[in-house]
mmCIF file of C-alpha atoms and ligand atoms in Angstrom:
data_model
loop_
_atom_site.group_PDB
_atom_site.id
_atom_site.type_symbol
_atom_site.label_atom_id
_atom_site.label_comp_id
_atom_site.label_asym_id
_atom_site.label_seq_id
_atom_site.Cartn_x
_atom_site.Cartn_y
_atom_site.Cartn_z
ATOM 1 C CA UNK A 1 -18.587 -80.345 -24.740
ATOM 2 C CA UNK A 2 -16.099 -79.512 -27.144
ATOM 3 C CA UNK A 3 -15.762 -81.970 -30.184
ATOM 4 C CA UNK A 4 -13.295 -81.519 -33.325
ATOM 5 C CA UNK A 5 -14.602 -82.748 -36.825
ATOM 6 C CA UNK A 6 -12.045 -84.689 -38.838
ATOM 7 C CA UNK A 7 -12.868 -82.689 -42.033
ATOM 8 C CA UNK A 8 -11.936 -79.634 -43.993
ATOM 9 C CA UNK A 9 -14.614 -79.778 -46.344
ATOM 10 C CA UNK A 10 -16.293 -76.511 -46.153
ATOM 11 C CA UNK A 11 -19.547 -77.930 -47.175
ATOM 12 C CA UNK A 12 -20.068 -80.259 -44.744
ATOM 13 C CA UNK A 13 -18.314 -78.182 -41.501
ATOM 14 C CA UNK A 14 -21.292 -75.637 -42.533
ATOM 15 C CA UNK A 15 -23.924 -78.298 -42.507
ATOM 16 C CA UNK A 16 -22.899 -80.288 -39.627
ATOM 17 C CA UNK A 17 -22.743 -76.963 -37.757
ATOM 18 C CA UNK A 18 -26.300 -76.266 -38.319
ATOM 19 C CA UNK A 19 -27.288 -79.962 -37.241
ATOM 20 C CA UNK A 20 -25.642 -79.143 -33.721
ATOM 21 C CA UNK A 21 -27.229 -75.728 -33.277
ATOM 22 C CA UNK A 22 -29.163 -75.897 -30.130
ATOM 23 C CA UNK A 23 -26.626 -78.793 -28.212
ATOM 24 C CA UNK A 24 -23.910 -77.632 -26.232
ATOM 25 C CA UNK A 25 -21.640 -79.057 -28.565
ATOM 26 C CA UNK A 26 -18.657 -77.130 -29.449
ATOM 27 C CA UNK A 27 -17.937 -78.114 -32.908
ATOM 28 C CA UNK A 28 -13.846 -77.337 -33.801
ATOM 29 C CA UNK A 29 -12.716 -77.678 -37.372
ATOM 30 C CA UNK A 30 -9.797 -79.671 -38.664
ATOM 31 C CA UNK A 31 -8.788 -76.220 -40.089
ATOM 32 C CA UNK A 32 -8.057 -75.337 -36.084
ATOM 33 C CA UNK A 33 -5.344 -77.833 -35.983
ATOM 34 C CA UNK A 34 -2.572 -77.811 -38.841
ATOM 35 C CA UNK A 35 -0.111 -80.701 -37.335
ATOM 36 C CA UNK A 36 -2.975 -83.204 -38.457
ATOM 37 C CA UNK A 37 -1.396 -84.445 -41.665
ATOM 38 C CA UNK A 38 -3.767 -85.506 -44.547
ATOM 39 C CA UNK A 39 -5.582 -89.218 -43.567
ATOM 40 C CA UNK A 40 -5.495 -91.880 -46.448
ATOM 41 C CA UNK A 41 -8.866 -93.199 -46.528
ATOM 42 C CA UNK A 42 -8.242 -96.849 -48.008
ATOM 43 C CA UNK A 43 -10.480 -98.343 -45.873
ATOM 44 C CA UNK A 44 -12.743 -101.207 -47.582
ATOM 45 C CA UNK A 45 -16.298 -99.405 -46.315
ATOM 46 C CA UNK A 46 -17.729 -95.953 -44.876
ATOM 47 C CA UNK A 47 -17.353 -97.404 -41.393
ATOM 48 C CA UNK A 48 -13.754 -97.994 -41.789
ATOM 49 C CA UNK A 49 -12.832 -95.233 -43.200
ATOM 50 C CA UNK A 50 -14.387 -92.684 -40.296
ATOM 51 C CA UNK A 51 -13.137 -94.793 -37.892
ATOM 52 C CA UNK A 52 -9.883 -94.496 -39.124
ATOM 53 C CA UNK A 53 -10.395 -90.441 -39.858
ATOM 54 C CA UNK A 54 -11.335 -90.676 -35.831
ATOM 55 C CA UNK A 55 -8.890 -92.123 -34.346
ATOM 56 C CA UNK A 56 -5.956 -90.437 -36.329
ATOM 57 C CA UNK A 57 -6.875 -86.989 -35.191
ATOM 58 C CA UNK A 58 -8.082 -87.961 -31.907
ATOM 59 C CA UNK A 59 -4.555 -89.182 -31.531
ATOM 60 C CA UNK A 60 -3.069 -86.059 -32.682
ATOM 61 C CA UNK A 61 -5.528 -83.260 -31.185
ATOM 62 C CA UNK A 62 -5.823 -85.187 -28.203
ATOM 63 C CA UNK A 63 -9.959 -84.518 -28.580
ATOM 64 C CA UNK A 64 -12.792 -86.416 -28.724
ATOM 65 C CA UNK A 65 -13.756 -86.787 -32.257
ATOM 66 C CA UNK A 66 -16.688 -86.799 -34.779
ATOM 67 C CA UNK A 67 -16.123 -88.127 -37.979
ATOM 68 C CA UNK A 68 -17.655 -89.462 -41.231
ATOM 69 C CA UNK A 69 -17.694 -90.993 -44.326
ATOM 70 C CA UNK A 70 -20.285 -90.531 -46.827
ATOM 71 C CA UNK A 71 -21.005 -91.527 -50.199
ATOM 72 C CA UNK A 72 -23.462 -91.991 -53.227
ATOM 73 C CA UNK A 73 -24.187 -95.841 -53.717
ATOM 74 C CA UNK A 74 -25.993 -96.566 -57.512
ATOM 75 C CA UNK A 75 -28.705 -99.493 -57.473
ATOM 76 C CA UNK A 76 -27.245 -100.443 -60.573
ATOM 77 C CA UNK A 77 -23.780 -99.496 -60.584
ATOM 78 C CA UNK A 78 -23.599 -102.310 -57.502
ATOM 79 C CA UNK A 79 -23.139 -99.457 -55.044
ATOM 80 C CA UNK A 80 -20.571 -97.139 -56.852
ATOM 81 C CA UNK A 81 -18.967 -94.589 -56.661
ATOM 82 C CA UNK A 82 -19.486 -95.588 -52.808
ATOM 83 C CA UNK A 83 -16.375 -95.125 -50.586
ATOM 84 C CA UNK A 84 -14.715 -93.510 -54.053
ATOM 85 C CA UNK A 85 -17.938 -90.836 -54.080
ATOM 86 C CA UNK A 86 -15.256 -88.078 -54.029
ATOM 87 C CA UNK A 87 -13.020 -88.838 -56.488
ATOM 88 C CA UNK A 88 -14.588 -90.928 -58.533
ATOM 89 C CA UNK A 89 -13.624 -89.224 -61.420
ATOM 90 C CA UNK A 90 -10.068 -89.001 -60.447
ATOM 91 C CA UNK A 91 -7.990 -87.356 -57.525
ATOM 92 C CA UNK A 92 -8.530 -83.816 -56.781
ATOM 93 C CA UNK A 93 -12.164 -83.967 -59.009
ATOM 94 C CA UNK A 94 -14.618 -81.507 -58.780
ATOM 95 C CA UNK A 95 -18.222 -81.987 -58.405
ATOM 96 C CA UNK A 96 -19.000 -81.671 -61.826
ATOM 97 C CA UNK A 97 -16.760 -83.838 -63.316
ATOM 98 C CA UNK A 98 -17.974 -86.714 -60.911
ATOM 99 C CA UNK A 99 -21.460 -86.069 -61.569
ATOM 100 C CA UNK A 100 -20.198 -86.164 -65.254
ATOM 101 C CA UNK A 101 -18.793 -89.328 -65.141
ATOM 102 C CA UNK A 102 -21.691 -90.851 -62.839
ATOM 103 C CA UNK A 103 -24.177 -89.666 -65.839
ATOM 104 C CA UNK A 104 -21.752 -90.954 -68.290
ATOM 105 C CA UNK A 105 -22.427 -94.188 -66.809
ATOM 106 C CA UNK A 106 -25.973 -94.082 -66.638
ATOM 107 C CA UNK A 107 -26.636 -93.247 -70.414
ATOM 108 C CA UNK A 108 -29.718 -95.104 -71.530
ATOM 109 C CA UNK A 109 -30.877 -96.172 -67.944
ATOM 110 C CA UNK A 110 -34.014 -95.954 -67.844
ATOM 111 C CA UNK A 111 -35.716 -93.497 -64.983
ATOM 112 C CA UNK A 112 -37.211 -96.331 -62.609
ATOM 113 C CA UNK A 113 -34.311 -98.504 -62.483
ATOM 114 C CA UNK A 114 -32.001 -95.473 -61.166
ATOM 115 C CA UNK A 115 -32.505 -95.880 -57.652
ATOM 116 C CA UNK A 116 -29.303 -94.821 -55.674
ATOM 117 C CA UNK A 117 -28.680 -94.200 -52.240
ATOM 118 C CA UNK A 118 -26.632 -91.567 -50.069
ATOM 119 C CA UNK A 119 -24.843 -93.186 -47.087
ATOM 120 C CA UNK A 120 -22.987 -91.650 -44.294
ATOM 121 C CA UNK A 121 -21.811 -93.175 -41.127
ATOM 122 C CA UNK A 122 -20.225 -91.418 -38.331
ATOM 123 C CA UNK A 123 -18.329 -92.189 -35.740
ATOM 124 C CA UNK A 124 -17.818 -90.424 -31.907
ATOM 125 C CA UNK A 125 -14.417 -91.643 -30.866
ATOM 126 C CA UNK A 126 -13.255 -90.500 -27.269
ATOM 127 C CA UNK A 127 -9.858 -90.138 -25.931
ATOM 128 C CA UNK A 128 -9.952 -93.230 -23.689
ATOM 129 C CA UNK A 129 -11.161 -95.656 -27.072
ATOM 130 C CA UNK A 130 -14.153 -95.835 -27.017
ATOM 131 C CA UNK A 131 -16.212 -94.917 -29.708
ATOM 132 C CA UNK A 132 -20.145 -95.107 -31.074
ATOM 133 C CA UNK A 133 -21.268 -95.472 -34.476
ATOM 134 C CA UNK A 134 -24.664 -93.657 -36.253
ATOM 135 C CA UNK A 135 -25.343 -94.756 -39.838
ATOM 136 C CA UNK A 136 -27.923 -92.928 -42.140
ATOM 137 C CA UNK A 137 -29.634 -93.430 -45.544
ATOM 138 C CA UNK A 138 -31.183 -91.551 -48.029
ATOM 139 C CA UNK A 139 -33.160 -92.883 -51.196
ATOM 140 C CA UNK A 140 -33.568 -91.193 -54.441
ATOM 141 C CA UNK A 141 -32.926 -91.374 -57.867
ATOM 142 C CA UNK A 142 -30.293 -90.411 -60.168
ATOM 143 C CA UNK A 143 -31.782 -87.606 -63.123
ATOM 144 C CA UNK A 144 -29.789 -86.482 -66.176
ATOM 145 C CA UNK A 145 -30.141 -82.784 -66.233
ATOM 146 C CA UNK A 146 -28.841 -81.379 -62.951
ATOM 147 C CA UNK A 147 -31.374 -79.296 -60.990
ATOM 148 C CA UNK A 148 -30.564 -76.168 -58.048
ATOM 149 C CA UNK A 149 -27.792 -75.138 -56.682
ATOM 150 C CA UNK A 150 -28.163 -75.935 -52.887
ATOM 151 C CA UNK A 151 -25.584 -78.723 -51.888
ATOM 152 C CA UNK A 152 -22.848 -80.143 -53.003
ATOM 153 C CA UNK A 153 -21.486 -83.018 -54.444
ATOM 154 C CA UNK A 154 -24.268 -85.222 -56.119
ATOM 155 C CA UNK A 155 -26.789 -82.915 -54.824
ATOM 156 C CA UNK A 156 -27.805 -81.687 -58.429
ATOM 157 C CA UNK A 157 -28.401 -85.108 -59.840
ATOM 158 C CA UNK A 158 -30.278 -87.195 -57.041
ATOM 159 C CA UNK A 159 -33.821 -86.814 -57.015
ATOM 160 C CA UNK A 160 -35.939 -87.034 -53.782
ATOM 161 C CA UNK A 161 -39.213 -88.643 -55.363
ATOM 162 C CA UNK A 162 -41.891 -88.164 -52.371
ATOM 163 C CA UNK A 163 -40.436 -84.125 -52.649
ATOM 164 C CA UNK A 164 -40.092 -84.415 -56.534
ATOM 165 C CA UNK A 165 -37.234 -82.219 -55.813
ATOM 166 C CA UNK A 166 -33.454 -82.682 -55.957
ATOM 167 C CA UNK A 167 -31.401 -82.384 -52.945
ATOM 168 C CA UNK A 168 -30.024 -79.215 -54.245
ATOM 169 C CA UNK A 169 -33.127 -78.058 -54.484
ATOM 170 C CA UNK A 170 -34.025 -78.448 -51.052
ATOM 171 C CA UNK A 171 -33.113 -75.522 -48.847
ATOM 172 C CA UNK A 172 -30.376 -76.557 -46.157
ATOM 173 C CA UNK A 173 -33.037 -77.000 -42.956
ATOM 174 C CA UNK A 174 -34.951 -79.626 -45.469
ATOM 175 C CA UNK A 175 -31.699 -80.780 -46.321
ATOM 176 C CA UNK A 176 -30.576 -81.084 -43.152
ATOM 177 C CA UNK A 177 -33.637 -82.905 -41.595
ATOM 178 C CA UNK A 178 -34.039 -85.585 -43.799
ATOM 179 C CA UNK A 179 -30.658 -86.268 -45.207
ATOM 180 C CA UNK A 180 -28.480 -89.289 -44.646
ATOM 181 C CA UNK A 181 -26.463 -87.579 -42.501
ATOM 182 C CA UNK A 182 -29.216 -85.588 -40.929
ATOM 183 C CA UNK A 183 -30.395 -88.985 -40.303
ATOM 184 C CA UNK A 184 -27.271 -90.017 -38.428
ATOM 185 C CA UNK A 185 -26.566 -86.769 -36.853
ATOM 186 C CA UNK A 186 -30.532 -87.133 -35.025
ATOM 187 C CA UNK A 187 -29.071 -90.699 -33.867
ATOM 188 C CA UNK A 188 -25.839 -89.488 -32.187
ATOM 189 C CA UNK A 189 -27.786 -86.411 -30.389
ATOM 190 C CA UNK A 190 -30.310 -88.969 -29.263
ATOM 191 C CA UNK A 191 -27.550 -91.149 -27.909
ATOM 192 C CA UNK A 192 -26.265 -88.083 -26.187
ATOM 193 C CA UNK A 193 -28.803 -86.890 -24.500
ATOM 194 C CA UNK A 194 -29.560 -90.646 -23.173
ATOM 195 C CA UNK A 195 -26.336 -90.791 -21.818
ATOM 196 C CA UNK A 196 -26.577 -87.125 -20.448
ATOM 197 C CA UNK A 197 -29.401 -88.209 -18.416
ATOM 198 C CA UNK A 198 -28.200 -91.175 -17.098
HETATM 199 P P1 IMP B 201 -16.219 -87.974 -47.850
HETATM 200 O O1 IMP B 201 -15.828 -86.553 -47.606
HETATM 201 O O2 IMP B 201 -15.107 -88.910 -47.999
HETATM 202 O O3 IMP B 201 -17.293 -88.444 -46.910
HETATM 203 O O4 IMP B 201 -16.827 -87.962 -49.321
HETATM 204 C C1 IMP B 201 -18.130 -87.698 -49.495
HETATM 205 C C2 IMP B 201 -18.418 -87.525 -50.965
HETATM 206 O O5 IMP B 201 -19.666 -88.176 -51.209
HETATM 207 C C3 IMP B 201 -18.615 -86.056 -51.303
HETATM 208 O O6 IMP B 201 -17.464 -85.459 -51.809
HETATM 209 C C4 IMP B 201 -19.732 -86.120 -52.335
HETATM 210 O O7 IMP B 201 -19.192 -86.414 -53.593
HETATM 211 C C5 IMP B 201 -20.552 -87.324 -51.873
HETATM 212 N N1 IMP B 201 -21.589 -86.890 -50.897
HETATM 213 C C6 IMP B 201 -21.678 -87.239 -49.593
HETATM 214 N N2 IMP B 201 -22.737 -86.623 -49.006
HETATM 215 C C7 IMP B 201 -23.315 -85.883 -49.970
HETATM 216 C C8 IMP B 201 -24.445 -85.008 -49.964
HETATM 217 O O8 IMP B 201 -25.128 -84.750 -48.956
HETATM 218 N N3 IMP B 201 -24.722 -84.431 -51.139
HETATM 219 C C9 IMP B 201 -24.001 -84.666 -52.264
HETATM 220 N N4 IMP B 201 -22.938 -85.433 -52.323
HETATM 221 C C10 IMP B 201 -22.585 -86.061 -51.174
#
């Protein structure tokens, strides 16, 4: 079954590959296609915004589509940087200078009230419409020295407290099992192969 994911982050392509190792899912990347122009994600939540992601390229590539939006949500921030996770310290940020900004932010929180969550929701949109949705969280807390260099993003900074390791500490299959979107990507495979059988 051949799927294209509406993404040309290398990051997650790699990791979402190794979630799908073992289906028959043949996983295409955005990179494949270059008349998809760049998607606007002004959406008001993740849902939204993958949906949208979704049904843009599926309308271009003709495919069925995966697609997701993900994000870091801060207990105390009321959910930022959320839907803005990537560029929350301006367009075209890097990691650091998000994870900068985030920490910025957090100066003088104390350790127990740092409670944050990663979010991801994906959606499988098929030609004729139809689509499902998978949604995943991940608790943890945000530290102030970063820690490993597995990961991406906020990786460095979020703290898995039953591991007492930070997600860039994990190595990728850890990652990958327990993760927010390792969380959703277990949903949508379960969904599959219910719908395989049937
Ligand atoms: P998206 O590509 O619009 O879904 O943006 C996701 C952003 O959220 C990334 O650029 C990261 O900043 C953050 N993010 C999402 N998932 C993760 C993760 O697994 N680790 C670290 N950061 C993540």
């Amino acid at each position: 079954m051949k799927i294209v994911f509406a993404s040309r982050n290398g990051g997650k392509i790699k990791e979402i590959s190794d979630m799908l190792e073992g289906t028959d899912i043949e996983l295409a990347s955005l990179n494949n296609y270059d008349n998809v122009p760049e998607i606007a994600e002004d959406g008001k939540n993740f849902l939204e915004n993958a949906l949208k992601k979704a049904r843009v390229v599926s309308g271009y590539t003709g495919e069925t589509v995966l697609a997701d939006d993900s994000g870091l949500q801060v207990d105390v921030l009321g959910g930022e940087p959320g839907i803005y996770s990537a560029r929350y310290s301006g367009e075209n940020a890097t990691d650091a200078e998000n994870n900068k900004k985030l920490l910025a932010k957090l100066k003088g929180v104390p350790q127990e009230s740092r409670g944050a969550s990663f979010c991801c929701v994906l959606v499988l949109y098929r030609t004729d419409g139809s689509y499902d949705c998978f949604e995943g969280k991940w608790r943890g807390q945000i530290i102030d020295e970063p820690r490993g260099s597995n990961g991406f993003g906020y990786d460095p900074i979020f703290m898995v407290p039953d591991l007492k390791m930070t997600a860039a500490e994990l190595p990728a299959e850890i990652k990958n099992k327990i993760s927010h979107r390792g969380q959703a990507f277990a949903q949508l495979k379960e969904s599959l192969r219910t719908k395989a059988k049937k």
